[in-house]
Short mmCIF file of C-alpha atoms in Angstrom, two decimals:
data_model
loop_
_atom_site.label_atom_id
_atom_site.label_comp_id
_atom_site.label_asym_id
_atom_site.label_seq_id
_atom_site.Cartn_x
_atom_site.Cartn_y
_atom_site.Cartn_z
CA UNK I 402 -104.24 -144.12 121.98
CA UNK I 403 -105.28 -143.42 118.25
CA UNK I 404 -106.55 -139.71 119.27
CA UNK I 405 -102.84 -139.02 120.60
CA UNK I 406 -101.00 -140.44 117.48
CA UNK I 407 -103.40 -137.86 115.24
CA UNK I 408 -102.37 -135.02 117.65
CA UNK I 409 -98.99 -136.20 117.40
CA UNK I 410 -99.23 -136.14 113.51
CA UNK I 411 -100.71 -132.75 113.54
CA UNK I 412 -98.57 -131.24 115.96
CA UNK I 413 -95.35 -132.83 113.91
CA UNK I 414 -96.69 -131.38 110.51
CA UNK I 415 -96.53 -127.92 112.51
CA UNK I 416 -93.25 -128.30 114.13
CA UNK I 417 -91.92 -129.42 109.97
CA UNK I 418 -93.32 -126.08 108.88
CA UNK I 419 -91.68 -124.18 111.21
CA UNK I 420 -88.43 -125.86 110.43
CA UNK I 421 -89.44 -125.56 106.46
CA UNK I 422 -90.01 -121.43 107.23
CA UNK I 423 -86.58 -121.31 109.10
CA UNK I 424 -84.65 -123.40 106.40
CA UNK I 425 -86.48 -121.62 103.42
CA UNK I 426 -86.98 -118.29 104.84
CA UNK I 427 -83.79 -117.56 106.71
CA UNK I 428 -81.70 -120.26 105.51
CA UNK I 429 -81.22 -122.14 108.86
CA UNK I 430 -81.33 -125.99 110.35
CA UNK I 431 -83.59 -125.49 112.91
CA UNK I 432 -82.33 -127.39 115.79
CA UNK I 433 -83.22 -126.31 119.26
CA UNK I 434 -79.97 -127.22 121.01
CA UNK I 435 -77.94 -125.11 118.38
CA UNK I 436 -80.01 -122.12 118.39
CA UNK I 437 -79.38 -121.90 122.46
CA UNK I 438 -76.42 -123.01 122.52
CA UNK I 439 -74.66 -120.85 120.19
CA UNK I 440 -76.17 -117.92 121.74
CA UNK I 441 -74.67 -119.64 125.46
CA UNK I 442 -70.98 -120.30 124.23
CA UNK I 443 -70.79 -117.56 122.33
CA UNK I 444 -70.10 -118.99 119.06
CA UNK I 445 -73.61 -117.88 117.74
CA UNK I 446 -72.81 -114.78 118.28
CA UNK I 447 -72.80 -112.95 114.40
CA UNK I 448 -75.99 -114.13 114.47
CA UNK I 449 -77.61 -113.58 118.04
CA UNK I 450 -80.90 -111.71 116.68
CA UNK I 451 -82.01 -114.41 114.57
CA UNK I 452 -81.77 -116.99 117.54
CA UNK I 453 -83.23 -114.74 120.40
CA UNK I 454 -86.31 -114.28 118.16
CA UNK I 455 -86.28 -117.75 117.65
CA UNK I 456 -86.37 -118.54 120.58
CA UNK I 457 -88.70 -115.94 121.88
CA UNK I 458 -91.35 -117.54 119.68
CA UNK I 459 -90.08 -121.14 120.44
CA UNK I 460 -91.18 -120.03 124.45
CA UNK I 461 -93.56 -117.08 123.93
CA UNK I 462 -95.81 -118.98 121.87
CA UNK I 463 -97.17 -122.26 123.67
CA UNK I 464 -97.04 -119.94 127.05
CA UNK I 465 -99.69 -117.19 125.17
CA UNK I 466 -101.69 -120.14 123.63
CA UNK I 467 -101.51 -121.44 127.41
CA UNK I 468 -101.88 -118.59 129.15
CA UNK I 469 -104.72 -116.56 127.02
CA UNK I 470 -106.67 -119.61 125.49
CA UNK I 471 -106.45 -121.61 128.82
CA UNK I 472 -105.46 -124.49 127.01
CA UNK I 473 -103.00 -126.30 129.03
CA UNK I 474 -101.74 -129.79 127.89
CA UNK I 475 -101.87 -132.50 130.47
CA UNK I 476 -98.03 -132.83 131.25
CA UNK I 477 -96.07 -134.28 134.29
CA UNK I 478 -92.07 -133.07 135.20
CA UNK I 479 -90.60 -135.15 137.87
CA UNK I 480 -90.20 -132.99 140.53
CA UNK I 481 -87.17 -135.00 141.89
CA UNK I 482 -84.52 -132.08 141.69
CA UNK I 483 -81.17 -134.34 141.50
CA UNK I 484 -82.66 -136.39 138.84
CA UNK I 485 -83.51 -133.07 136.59
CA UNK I 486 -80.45 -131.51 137.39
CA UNK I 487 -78.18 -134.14 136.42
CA UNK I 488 -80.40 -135.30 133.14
CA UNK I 489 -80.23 -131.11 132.09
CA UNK I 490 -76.22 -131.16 132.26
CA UNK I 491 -76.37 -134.47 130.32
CA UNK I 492 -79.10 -132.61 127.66
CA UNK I 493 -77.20 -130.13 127.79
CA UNK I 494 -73.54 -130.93 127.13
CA UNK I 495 -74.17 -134.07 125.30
CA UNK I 496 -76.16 -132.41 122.37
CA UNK I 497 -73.27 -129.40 122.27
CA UNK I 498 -70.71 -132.64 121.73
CA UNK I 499 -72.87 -134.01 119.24
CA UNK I 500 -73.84 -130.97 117.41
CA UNK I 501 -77.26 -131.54 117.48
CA UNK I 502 -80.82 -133.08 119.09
CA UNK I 503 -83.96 -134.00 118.03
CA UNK I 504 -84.87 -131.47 115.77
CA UNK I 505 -81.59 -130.98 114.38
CA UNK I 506 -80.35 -134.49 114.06
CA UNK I 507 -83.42 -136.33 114.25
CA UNK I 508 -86.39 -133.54 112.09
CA UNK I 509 -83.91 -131.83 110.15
CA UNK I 510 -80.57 -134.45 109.44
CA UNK I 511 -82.77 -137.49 108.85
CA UNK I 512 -85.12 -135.47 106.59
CA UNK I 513 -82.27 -134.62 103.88
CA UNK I 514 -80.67 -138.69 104.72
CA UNK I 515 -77.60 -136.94 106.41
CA UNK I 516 -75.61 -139.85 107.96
CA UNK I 517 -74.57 -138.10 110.58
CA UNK I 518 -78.27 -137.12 111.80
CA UNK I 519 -79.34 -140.88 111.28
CA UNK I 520 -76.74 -141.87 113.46
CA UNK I 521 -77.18 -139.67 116.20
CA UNK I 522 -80.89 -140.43 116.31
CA UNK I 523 -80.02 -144.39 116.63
CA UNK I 524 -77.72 -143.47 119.10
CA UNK I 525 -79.93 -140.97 121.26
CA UNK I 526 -83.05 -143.46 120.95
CA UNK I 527 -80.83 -146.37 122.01
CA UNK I 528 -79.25 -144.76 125.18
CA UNK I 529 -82.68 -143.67 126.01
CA UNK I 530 -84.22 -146.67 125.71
CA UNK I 531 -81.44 -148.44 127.80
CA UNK I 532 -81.81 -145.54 130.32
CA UNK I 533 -85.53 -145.89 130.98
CA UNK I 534 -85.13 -150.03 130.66
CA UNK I 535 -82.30 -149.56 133.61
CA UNK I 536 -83.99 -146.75 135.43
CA UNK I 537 -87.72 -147.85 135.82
CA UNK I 538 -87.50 -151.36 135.59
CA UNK I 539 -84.58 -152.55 136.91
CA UNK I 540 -83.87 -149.86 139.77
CA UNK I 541 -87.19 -148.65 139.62
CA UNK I 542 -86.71 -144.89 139.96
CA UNK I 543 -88.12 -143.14 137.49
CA UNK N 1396 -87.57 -109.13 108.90
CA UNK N 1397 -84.95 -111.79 109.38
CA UNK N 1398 -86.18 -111.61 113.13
CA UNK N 1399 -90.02 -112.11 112.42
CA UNK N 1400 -89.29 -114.72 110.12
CA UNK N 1401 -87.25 -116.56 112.87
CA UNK N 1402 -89.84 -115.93 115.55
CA UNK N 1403 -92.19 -117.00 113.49
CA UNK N 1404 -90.67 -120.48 112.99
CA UNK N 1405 -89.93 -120.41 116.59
CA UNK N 1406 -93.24 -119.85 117.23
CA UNK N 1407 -94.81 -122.36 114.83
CA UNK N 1408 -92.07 -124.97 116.52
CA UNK N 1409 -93.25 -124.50 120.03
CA UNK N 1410 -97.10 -124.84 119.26
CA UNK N 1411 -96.53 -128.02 116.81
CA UNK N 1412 -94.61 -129.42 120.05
CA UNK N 1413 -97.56 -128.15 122.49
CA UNK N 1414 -99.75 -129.72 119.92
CA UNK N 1415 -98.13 -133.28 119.45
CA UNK N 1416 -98.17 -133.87 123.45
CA UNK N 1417 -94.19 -134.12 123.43
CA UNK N 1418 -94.04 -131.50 126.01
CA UNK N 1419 -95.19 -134.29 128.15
CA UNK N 1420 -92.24 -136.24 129.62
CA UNK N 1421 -94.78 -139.39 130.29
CA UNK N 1422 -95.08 -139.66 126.45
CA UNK N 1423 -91.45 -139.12 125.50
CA UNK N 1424 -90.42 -141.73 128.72
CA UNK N 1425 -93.38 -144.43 127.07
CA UNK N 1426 -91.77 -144.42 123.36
CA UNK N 1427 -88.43 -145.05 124.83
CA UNK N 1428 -90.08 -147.54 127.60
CA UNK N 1429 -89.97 -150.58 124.63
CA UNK N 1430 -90.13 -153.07 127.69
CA UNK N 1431 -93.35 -151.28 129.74
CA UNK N 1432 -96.22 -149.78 128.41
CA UNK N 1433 -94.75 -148.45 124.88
CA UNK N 1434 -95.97 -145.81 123.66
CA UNK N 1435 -96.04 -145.09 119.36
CA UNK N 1436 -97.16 -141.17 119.55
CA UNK N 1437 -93.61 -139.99 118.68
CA UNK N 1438 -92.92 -141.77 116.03
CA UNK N 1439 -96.03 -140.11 114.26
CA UNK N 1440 -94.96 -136.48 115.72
CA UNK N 1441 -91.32 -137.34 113.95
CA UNK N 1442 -93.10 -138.65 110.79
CA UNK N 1443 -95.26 -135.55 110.32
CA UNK N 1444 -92.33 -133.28 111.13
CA UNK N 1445 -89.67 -135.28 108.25
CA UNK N 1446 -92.58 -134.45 105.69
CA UNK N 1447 -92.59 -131.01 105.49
CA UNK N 1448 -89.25 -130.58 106.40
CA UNK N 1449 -88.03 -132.89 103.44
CA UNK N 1450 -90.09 -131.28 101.05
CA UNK N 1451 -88.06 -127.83 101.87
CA UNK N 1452 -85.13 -129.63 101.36
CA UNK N 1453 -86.09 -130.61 97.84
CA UNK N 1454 -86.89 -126.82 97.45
CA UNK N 1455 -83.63 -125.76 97.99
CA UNK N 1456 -82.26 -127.78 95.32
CA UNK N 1457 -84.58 -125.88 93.24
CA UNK N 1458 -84.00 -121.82 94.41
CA UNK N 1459 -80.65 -119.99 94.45
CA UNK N 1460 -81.14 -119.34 97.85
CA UNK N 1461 -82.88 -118.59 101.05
CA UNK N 1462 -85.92 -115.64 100.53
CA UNK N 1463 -84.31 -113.18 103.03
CA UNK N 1464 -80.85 -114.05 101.01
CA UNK N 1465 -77.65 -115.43 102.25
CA UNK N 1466 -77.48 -119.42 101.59
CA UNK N 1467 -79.04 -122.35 102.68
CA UNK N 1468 -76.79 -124.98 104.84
CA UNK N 1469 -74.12 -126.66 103.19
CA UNK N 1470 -74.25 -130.36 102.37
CA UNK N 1471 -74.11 -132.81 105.88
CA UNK N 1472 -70.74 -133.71 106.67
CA UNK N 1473 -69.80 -137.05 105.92
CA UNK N 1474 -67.45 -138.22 109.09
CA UNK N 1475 -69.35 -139.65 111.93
CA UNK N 1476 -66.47 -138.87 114.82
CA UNK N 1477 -66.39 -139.86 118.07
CA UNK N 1478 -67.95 -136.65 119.26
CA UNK N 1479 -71.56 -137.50 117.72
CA UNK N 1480 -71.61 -140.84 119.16
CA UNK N 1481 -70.21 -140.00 122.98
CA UNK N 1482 -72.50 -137.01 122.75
CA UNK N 1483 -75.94 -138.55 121.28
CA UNK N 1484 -75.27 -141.50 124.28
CA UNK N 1485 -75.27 -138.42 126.84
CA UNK N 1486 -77.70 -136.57 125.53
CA UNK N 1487 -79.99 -139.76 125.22
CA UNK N 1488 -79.10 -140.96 128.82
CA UNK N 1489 -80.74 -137.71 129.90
CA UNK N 1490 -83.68 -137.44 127.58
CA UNK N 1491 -84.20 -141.25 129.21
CA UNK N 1492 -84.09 -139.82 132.83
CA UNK N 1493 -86.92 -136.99 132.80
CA UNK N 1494 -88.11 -137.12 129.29
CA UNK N 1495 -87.41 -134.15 128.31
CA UNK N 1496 -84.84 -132.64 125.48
CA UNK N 1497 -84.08 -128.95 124.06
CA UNK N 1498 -86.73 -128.23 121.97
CA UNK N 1499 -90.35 -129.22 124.50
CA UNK N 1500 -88.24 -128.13 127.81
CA UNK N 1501 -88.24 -124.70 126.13
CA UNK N 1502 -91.55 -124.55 124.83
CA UNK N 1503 -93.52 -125.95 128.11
CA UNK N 1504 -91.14 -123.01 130.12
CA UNK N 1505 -94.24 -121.04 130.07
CA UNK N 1506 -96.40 -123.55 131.71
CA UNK N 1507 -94.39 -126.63 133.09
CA UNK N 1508 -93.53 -125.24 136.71
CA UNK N 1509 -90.21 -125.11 138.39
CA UNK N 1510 -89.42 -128.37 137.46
CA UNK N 1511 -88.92 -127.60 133.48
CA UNK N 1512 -87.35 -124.40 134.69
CA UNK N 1513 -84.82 -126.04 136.99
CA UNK N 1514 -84.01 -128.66 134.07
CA UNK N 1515 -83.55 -125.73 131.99
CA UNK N 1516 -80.96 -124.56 133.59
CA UNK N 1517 -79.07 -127.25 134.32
CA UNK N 1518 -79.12 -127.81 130.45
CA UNK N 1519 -77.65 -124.28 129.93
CA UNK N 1520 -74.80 -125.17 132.17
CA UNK N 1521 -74.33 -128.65 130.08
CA UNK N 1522 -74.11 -126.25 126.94
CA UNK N 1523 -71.65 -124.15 128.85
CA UNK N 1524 -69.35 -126.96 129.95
CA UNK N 1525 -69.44 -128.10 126.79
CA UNK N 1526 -66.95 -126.42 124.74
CA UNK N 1527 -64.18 -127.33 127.78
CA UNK N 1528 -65.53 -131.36 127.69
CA UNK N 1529 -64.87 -131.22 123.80
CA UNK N 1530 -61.07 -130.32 123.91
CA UNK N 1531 -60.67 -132.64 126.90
CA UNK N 1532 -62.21 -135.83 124.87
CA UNK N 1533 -60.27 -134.64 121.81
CA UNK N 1534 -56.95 -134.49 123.68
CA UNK N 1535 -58.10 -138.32 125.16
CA UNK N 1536 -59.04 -139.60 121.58
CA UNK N 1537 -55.61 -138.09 119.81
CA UNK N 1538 -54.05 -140.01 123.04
CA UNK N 1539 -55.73 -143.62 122.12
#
């Protein structure tokens, strides 16, 4: 739907800012899997403040805009807890592995051409696609 | 001040991902559903993010460094390793399964339900394990 591509525009130009303040302001690659993670293995550690405020706004935010302004956006979680369990540890450990996840790889690598961020996105895309191709058309459980 | 700036960027992440719908696991699952009812909005959400973000790359050619000092990221590494590829498959294989990866499970925490909470956590345990599952693929790879 058109109207969902310009709110997808919008809402990208928003998310490029904040990773424009965070690289220009603080001097970071704002990737959301790095920012937690570091702070949950420990190796993030020199620079835990940075990273809990980030990620206090990262959650704080849409739950005020939510919460105050009653805006909710029409969104659907599977409730199937297997599936969600098993697709978090695979989140979860697989962009530790690869250093990175959408915003890191994909908003932030492929914006400065880094190889590594281009690949990663190919790859990540790919396995998705493959995964919902497999998934809800072939087993048809998802 | 380092803080504010951070939460501030935090902040401006979450509502640009509120904004663009991807907190929504039926969009993310219909961009990557090529073969079903496909789905274009992320491409624009990734688009509009890479704009901005690639003009504050250009302006760190330009500065000697970030405004609250230190200094900006060093150039990407140039090896690919196994480690990206193994890990982007897994990471993708999930993001396929619920639709959901670090960045909009966070910022839909505060109004997803259980279910983004429970996915969540699991994905905090992934990043836990993580560390261990490198050296064991590592030992594997020197091995082959």
């Amino acid at each position: 739907m058109p109207i969902d591509w310009i709110y997808g525009l919008a809402g990208g130009l928003v998310i490029g800012l904040g990773g424009a303040v965070y690289l220009l302001a603080n001097g970071r690659i704002m990737g959301a899997s790095g920012i937690l993670g570091g702070l949950i293995d420990g190796s993030g550690r020199d620079s835990g403040g940075e990273r809990l405020a980030f990620l206090a706004g990262l959650v704080g935010v849409p739950a005020l805009i939510a919460l105050v302004f009653g805006l909710l956006p029409d969104t659907e979680v599977t409730g199937n807890a297997a599936l969600l369990i098993v697709a978090g540890l695979l989140v979860g450990a697989g962009t530790r592995l690869a250093n990175g996840c959408t915003s890191g790889h994909g908003v932030c690598g492929m914006s400065r051409l880094s190889l590594r961020g281009i690949v990663a996105t190919v790859f990540y895309i790919g396995a998705g696609g493959l995964t919902v191709l497999a998934f809800r058309h072939i087993l048809e459980v998802i | 001040m380092r803080m504010l700036f951070a939460a501030v960027a935090g902040g401006l992440f979450g509502a640009g991902l509120m904004l663009s719908g991807m907190t929504d696991p039926r969009k993310v699952q219909g961009w990557l559903d090529v073969f079903g009812a496909w789905d274009p909005t992320l491409a624009f959400v990734m688009g509009g993010a890479i704009m901005p973000m690639a003009l504050a790359w250009a302006m760190t050619r330009r500065r000697a460094g970030p405004l609250l000092g230190g200094a900006f990221p060093a150039p990407p590494e140039p090896r690919l390793g196994h480690n990206l590829v193994l890990g982007s498959v897994l990471f993708g294989m999930g993001w396929g399964l619920v639709g959901l990866c670090p960045g909009p499970a966070m910022a839909s925490l505060g109004y997803g339900g259980p279910s983004v909470w429970l996915f969540t956590l699991a994905m905090a345990a992934g990043m836990l394990a993580a560390p261990r599952l490198r050296v064991r693929i590592d030992t594997i790879a020197a091995g082959a």
